[in-house]
GROMACS .gro file of C-alpha atoms in nm:
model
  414
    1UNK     CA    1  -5.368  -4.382   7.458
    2UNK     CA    2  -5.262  -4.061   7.576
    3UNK     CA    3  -4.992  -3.849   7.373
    4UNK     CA    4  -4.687  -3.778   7.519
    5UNK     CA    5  -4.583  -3.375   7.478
    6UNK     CA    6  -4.305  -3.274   7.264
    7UNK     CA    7  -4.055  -2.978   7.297
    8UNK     CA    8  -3.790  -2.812   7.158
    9UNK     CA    9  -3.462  -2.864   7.367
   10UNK     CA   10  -3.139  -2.801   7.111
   11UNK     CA   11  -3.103  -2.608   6.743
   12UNK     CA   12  -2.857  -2.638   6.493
   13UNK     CA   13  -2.783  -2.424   6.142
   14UNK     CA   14  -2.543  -2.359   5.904
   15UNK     CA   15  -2.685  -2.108   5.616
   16UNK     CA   16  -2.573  -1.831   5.399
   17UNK     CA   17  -2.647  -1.588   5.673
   18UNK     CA   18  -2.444  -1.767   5.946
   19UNK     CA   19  -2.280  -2.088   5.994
   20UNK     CA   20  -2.459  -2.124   6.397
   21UNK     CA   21  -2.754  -2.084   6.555
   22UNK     CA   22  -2.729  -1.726   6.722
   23UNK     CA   23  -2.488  -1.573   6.390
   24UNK     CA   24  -2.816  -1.679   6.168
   25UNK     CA   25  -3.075  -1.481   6.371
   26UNK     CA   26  -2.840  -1.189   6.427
   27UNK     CA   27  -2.824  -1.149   6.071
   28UNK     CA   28  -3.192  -1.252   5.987
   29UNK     CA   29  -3.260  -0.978   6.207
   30UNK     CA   30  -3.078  -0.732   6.092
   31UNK     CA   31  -3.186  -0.798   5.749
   32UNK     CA   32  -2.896  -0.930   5.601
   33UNK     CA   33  -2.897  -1.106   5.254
   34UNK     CA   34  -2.709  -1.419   5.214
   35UNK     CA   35  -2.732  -1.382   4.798
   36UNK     CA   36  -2.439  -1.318   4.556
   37UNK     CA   37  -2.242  -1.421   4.231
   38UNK     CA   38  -2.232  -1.824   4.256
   39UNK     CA   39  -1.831  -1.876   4.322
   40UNK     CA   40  -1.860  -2.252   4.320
   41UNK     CA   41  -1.822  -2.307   3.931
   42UNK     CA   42  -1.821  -2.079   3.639
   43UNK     CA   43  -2.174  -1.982   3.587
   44UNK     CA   44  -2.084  -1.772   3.318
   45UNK     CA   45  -2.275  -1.917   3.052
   46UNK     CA   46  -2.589  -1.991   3.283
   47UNK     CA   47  -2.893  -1.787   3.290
   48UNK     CA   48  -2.884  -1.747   3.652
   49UNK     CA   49  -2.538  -1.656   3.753
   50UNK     CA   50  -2.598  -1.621   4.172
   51UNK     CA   51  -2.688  -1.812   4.492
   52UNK     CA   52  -2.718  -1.803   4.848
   53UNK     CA   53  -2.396  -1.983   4.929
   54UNK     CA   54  -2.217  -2.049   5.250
   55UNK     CA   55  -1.966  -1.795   5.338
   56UNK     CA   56  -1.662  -1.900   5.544
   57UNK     CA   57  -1.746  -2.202   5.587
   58UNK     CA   58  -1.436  -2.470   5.581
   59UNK     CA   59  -1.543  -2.850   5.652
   60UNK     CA   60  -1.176  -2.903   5.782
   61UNK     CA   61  -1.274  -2.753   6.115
   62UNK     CA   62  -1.492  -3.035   6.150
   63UNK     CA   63  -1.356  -3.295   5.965
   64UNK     CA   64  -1.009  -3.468   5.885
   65UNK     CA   65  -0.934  -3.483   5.450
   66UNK     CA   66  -0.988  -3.830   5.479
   67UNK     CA   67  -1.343  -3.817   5.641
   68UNK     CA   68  -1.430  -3.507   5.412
   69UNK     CA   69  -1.338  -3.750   5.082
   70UNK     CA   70  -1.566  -4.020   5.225
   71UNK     CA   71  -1.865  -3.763   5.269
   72UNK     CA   72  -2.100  -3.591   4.971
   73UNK     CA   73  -2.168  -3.204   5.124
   74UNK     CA   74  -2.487  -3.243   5.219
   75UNK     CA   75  -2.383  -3.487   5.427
   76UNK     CA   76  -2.096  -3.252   5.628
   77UNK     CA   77  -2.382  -3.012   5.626
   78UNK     CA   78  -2.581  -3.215   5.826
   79UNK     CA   79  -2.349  -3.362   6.090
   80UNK     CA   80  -2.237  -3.032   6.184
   81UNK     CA   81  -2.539  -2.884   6.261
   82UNK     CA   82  -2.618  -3.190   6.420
   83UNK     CA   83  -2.326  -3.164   6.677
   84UNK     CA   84  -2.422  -2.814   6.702
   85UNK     CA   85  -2.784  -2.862   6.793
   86UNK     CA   86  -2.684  -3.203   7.017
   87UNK     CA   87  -2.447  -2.966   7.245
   88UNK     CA   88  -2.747  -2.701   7.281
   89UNK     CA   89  -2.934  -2.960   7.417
   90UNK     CA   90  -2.696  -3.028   7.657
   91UNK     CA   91  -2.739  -3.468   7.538
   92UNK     CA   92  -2.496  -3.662   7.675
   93UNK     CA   93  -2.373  -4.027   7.758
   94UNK     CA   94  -2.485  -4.003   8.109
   95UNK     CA   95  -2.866  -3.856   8.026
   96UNK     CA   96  -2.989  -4.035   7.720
   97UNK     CA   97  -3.059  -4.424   7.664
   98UNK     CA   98  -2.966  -4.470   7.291
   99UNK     CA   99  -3.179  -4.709   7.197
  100UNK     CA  100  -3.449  -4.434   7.242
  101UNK     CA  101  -3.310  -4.165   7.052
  102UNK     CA  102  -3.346  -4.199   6.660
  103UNK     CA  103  -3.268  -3.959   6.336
  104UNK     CA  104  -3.549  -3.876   6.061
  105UNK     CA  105  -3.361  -3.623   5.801
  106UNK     CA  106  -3.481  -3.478   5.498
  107UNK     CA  107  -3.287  -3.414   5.123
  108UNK     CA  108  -3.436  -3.305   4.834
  109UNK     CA  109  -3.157  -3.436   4.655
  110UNK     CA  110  -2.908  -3.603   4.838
  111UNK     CA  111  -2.572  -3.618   4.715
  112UNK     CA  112  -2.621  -3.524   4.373
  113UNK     CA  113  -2.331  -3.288   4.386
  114UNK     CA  114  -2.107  -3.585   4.441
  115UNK     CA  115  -2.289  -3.808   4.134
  116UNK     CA  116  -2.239  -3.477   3.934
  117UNK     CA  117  -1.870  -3.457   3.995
  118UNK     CA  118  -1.797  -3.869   3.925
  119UNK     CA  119  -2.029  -3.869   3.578
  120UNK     CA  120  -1.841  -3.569   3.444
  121UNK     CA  121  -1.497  -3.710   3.537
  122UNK     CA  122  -1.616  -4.042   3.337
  123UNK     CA  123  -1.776  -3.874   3.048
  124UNK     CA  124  -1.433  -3.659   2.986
  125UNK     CA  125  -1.173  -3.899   3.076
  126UNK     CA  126  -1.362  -4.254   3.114
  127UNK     CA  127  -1.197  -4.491   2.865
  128UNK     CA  128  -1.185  -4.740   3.182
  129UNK     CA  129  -1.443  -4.684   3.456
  130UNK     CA  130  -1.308  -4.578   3.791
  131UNK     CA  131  -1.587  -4.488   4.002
  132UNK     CA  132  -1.566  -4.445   4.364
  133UNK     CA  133  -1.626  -4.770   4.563
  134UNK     CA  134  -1.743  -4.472   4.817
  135UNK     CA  135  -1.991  -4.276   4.489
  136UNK     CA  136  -2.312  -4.526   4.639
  137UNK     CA  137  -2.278  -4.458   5.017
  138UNK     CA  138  -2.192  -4.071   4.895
  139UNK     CA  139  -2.528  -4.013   4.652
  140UNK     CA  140  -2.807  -4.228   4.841
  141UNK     CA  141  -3.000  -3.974   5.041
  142UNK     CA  142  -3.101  -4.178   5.331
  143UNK     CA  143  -2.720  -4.191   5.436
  144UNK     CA  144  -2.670  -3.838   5.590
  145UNK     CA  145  -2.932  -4.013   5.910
  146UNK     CA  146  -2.693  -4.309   5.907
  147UNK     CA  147  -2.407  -4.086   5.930
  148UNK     CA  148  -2.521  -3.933   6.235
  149UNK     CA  149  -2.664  -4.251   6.356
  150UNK     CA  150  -2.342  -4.410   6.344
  151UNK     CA  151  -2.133  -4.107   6.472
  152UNK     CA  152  -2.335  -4.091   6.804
  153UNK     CA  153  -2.486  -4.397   6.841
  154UNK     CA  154  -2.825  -4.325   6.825
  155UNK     CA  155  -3.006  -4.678   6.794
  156UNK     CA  156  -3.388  -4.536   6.732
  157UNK     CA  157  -3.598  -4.504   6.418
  158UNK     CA  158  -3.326  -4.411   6.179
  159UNK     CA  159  -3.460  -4.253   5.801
  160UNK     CA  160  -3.499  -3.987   5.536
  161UNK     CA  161  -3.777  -3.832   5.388
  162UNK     CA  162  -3.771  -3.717   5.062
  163UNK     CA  163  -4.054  -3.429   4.976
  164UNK     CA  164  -3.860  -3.202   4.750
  165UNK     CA  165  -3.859  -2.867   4.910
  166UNK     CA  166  -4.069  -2.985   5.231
  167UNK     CA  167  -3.861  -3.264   5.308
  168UNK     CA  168  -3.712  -3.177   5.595
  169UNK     CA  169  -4.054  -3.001   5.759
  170UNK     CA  170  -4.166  -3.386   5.685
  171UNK     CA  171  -3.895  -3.493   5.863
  172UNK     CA  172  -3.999  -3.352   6.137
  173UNK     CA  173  -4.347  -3.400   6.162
  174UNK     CA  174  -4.203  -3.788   6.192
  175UNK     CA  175  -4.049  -3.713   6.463
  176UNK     CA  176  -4.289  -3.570   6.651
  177UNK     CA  177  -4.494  -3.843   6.625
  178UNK     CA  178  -4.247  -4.105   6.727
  179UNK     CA  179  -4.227  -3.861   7.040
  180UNK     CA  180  -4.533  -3.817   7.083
  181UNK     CA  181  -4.648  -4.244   7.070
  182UNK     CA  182  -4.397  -4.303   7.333
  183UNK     CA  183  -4.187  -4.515   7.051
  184UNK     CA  184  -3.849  -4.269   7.161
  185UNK     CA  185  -3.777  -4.006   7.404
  186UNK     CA  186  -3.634  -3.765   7.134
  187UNK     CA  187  -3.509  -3.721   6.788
  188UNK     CA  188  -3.231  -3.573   6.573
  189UNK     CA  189  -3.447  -3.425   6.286
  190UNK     CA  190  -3.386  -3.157   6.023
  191UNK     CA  191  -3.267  -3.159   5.642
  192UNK     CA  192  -2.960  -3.046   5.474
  193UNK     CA  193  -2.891  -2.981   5.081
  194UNK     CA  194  -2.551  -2.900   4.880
  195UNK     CA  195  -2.641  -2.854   4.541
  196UNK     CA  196  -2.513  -2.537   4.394
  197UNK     CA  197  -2.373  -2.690   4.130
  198UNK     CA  198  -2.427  -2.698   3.758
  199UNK     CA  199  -2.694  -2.944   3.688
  200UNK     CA  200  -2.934  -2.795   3.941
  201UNK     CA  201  -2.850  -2.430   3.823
  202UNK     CA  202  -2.909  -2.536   3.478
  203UNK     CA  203  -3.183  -2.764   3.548
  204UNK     CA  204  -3.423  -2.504   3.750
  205UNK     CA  205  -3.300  -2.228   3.543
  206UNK     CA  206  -3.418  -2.418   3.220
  207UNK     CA  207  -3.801  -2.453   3.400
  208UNK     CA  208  -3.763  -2.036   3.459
  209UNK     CA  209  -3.768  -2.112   3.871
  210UNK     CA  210  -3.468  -1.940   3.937
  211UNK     CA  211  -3.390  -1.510   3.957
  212UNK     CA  212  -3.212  -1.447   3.646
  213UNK     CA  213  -3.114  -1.091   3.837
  214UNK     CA  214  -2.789  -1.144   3.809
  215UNK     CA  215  -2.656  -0.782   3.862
  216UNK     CA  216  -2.806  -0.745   4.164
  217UNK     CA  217  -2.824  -1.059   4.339
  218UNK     CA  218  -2.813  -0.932   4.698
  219UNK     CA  219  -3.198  -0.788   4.616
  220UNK     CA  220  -3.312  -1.131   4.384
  221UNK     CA  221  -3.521  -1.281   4.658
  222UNK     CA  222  -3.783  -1.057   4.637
  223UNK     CA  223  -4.057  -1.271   4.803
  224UNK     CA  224  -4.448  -1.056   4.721
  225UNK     CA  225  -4.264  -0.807   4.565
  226UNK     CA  226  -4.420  -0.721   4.191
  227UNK     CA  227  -4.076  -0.773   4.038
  228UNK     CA  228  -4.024  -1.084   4.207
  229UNK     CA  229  -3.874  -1.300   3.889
  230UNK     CA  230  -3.828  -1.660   4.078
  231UNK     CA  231  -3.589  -1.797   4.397
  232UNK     CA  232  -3.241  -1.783   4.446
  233UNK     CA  233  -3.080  -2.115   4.540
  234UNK     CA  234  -2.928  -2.166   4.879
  235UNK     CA  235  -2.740  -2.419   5.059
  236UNK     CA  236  -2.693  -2.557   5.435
  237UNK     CA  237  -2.872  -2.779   5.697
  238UNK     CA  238  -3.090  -2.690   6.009
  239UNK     CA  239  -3.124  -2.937   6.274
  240UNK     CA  240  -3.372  -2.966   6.589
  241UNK     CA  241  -3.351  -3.185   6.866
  242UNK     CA  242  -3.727  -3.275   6.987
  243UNK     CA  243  -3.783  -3.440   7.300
  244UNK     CA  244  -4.094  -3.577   7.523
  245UNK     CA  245  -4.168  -3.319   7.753
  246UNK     CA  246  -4.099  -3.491   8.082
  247UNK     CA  247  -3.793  -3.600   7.977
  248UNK     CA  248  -3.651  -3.306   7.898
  249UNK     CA  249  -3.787  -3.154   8.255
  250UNK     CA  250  -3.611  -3.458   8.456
  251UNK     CA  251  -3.242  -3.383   8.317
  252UNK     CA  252  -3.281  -3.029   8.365
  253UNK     CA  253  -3.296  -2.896   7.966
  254UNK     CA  254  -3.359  -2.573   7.848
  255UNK     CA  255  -3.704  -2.581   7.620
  256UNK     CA  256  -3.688  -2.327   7.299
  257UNK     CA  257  -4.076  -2.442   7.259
  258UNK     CA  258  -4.335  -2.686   7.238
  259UNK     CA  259  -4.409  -2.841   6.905
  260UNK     CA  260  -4.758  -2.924   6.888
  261UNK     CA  261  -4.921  -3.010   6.577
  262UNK     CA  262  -4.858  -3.065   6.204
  263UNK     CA  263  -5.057  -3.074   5.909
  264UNK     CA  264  -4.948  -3.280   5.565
  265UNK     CA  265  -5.182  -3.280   5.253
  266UNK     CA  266  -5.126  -3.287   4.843
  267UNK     CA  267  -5.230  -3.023   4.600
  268UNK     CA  268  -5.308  -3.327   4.325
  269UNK     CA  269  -5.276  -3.044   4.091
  270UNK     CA  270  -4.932  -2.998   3.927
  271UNK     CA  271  -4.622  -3.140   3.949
  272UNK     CA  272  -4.438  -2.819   4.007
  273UNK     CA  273  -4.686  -2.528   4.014
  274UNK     CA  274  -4.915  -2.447   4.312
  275UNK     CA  275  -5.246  -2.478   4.344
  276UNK     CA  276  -5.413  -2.127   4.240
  277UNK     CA  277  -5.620  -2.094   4.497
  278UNK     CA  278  -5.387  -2.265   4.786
  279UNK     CA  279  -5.687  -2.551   4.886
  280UNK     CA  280  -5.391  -2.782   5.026
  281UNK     CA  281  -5.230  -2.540   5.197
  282UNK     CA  282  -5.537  -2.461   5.359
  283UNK     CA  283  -5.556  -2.778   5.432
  284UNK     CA  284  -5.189  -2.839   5.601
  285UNK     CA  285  -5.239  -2.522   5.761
  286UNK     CA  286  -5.608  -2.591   5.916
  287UNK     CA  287  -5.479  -2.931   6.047
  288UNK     CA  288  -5.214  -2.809   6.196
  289UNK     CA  289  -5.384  -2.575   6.409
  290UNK     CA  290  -5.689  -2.860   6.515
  291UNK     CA  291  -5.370  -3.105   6.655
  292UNK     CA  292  -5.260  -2.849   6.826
  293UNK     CA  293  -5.637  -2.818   6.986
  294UNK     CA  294  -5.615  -2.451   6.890
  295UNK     CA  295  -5.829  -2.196   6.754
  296UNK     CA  296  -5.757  -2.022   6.413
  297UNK     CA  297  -5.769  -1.718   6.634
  298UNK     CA  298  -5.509  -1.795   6.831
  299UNK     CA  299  -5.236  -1.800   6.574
  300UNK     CA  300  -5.004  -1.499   6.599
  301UNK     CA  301  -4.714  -1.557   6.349
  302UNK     CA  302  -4.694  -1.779   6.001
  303UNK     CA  303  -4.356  -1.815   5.847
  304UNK     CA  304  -4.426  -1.820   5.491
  305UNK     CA  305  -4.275  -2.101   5.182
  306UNK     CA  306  -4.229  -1.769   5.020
  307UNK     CA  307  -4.003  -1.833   4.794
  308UNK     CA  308  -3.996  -1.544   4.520
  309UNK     CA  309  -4.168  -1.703   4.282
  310UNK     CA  310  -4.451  -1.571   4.026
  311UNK     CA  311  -4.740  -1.844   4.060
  312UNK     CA  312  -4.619  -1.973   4.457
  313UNK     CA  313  -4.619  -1.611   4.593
  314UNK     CA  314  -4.949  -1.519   4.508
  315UNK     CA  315  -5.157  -1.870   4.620
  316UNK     CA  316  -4.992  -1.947   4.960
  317UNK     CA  317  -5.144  -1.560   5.073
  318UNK     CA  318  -5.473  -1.684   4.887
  319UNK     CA  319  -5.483  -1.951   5.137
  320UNK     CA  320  -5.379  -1.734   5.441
  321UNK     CA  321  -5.682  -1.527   5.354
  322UNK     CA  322  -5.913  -1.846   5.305
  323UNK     CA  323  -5.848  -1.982   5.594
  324UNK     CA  324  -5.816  -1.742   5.801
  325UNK     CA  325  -6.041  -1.494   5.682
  326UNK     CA  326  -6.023  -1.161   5.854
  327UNK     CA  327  -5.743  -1.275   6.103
  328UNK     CA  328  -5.560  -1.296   5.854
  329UNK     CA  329  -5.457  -0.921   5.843
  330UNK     CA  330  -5.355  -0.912   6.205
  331UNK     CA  331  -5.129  -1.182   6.140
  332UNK     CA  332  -4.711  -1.094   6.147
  333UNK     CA  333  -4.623  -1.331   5.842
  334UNK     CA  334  -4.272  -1.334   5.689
  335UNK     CA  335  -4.037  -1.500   5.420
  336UNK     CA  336  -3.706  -1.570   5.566
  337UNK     CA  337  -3.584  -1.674   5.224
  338UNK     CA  338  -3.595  -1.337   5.105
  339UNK     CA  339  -3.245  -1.371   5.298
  340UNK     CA  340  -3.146  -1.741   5.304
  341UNK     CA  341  -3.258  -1.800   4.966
  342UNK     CA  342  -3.426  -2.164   4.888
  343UNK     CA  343  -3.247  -2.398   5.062
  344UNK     CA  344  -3.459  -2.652   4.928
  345UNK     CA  345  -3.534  -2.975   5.120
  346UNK     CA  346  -3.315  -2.814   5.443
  347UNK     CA  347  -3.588  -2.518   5.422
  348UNK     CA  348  -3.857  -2.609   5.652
  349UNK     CA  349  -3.597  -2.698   5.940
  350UNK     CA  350  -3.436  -2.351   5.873
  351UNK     CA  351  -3.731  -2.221   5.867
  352UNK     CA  352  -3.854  -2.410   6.165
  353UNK     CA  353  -3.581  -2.300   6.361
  354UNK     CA  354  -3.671  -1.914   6.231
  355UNK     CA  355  -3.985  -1.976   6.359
  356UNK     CA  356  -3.884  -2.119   6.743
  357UNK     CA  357  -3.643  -1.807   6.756
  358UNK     CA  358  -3.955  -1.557   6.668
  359UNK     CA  359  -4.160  -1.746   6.960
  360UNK     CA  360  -3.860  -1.756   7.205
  361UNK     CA  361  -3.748  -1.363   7.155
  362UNK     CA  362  -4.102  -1.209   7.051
  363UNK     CA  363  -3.909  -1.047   6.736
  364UNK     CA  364  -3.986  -1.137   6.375
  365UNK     CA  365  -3.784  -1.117   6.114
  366UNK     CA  366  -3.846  -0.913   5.819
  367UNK     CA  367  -3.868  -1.005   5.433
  368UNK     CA  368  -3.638  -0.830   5.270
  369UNK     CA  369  -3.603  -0.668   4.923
  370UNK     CA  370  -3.965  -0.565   4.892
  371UNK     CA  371  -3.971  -0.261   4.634
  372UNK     CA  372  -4.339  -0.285   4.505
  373UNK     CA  373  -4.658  -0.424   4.633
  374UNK     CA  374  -4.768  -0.691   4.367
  375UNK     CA  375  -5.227  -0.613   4.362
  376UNK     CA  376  -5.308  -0.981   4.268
  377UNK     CA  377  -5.161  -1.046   4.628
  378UNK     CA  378  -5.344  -0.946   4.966
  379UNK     CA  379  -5.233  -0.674   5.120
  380UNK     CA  380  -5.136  -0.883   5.447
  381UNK     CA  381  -4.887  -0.811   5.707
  382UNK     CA  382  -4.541  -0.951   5.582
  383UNK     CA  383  -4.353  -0.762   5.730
  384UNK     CA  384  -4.127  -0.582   5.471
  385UNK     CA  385  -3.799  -0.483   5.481
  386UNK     CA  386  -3.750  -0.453   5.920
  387UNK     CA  387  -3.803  -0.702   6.142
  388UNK     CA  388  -4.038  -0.623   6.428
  389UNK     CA  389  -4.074  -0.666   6.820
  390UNK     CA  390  -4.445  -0.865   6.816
  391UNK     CA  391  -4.522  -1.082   7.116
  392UNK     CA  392  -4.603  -1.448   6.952
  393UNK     CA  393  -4.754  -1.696   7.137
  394UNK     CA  394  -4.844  -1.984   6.856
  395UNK     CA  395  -4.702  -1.985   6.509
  396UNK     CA  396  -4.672  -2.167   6.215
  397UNK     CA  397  -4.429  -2.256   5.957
  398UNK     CA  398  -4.553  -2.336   5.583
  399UNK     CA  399  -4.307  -2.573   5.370
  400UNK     CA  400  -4.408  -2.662   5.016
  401UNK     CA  401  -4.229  -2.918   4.712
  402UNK     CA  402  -4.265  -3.011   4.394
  403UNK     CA  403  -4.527  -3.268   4.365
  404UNK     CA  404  -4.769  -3.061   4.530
  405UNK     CA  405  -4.570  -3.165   4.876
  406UNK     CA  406  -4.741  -2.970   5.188
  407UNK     CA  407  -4.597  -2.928   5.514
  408UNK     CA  408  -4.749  -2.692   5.781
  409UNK     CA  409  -4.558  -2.719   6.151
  410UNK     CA  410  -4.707  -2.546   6.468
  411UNK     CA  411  -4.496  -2.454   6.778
  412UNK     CA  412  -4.616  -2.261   7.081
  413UNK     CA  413  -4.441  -2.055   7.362
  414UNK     CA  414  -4.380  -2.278   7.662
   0.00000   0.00000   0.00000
């Protein structure tokens, strides 16, 4: 059967560096770290004491108390960026046949913030249990896709993927195939996470994956840096609307880019360190690039997993280099998180998005906070510290979990 084209037709983020679309890149061009003491609870007695947290962010411009009680953050997350990214794409009653539009949408952890907050109250004042008839609906992390389902509609393929960190780049990869099989004529897809909160601070602090930099958090994400001492944990949601191509032409939408190829494999190696050498990145990556019927050559751009981490840092370039071989240094890579921060399973639609932007405006982003080149790591293009004007034609974005989770996502200009 022949495979139907898929594009890029609406975008939708809310992140510690801007709570749209076009506030995000303004400040991921500019540079601008999203890091700083955490403000949600007292961290005080925590080993890591910061985050990337929203800033100005207040869920009652979107929602009424009542909804926002009903609703675990990630969830809010998600259905704004959703209406944001729905709007771009200009969907409405008149162009769309819901029964052919569904939702895929990635969590790493769902609405643990919300299960935090209910076991606490019960261990400290629980003589009688009083949980929430509303904790279930809250916590289970497929319900963020039937939120959105239900608030527009949307009668398709409706589900979560859970992948740890690559969760939403998963996510999307679904959808694209749905798309491309003829099964819908687009998809709501992306990820969204909410859990700056004490158990997930303690509980990646405790395995040493978290920047304990705590007096100088704006410069903690320090992705390839020598000094680079582990990630600093962000929050937020990115959405994309995907759509078969001839759709999108017939109503008249505006096309960011073409997605055209995706590449999933498993490290089998560890279930939270990398693989030393990178062989299923390589992998994801080299797949990625033969779906898209492309030549190794022909990529331009690779936004990195980066995430500021000892072991992570130093494989994923391994793989750039083994896959790539001498293209490799002519390649523009980048972290993004270096200003984000880890935003967990809503990272590879963030990052996704990063990546369409770089494609659309032929400017990449910079990673930020590099002080010191690290010599176990090749000395590739990254670059450090300004973000660049560099025409890119076909890119890739790398998204990685726990597990050994791989995720590699290739868009082209259109």
């Amino acid at each position: 059967m022949e495979l139907k084209r898929v594009v890029v037709t609406g975008l939708g983020a809310l992140t510690p560096i801007g709570n749209t679309v076009p506030e995000m890149w303004d400040n991921m061009v500019k540079g601008v770290s999203g890091a700083g003491p955490i403000t949600h609870f007292d961290a005080s007695k925590f080993k890591s004491r910061i985050a990337a947290e929203l800033k100005g962010f207040d869920p009652l411009q979107h929602f009424d108390r009542k909804e926002i009680r009903l609703l675990d953050g990630y969830t809010v997350y998600g259905l704004v960026v959703v209406d944001e990214a729905i709007n771009d794409a200009g969907l409405t009653d008149e162009n769309f046949d819901k029964d052919r539009v569904g939702v895929v949408w990635g969590s790493g952890m769902g609405g643990v913030t919300s299960l935090q907050e209910e076991i606490m109250e019960f261990a400290v004042n629980g003589r009688t249990p009083r949980f929430s008839p509303y904790l279930v609906p809250k916590v289970i992390i497929d319900i963020c896709a039937g939120q959105i389902a239900i608030r527009y509609g949307l009668r398709g393929p409706n589900y979560c993927t859970a992948a740890a960190c690559a969760s939403s780049a998963a996510a999307i990869n679904d959808a694209f195939n749905l798309i491309r099989l003829g099964k819908v004529d687009a998809m709501v897809v992306g990820g969204s996470e909410c859990a700056v909160m004490e158990a997930s601070i303690g509980g990646f602090g405790n395995m040493r994956a978290l920047s304990t930099r705590n007096d100088d958090p704006w410069t903690a994400s320090r992705p390839f840096d020598l000094d680079r001492d582990g990630f600093v944990l962000g929050e937020g949601a990115g959405c994309l609307v995907l759509e078969e191509y001839e759709h999108a032409k017939a109503r008249g939408a505006k096309i960011y880019a073409e997605m055209t190829g995706a590449g999933l494999s498993a490290d089998a190696y560890h279930i939270t360190a990398s693989h030393p050498e990178g062989l299923g990145v390589i992998a994801a990556m080299r797949q990625a690039v033969e779906e898209s019927g492309m030549q190794i050559t022909d990529v331009d751009h690779i936004n990195t997993h980066g995430t500021s981490t000892p072991i992570g840092d130093i494989s994923e370039p391994k793989a750039i280099v083994g896959l790539f071989g001498d293209h490799a240094y002519k390649l523009a890579i980048n972290s993004t998180k270096s200003m984000t921060g880890h935003l967990l399973g809503a990272a590879g639609a963030v990052e996704a998005i990063a990546t369409i932007l770089t494609i659309r405006n032929g400017i990449v982003p910079p990673t930020i906070n590099h002080f010191n080149d690290d010599p176990q790591i090749p000395a590739l293009d990254f670059t450090f510290n300004h973000a660049r004007k560099h025409e890119v034609h076909f890119a890739l974005s790398n998204a990685f979990g726990f597990g050994g989770h791989n995720v590699c996502l290739a868009f082209r200009a259109v």
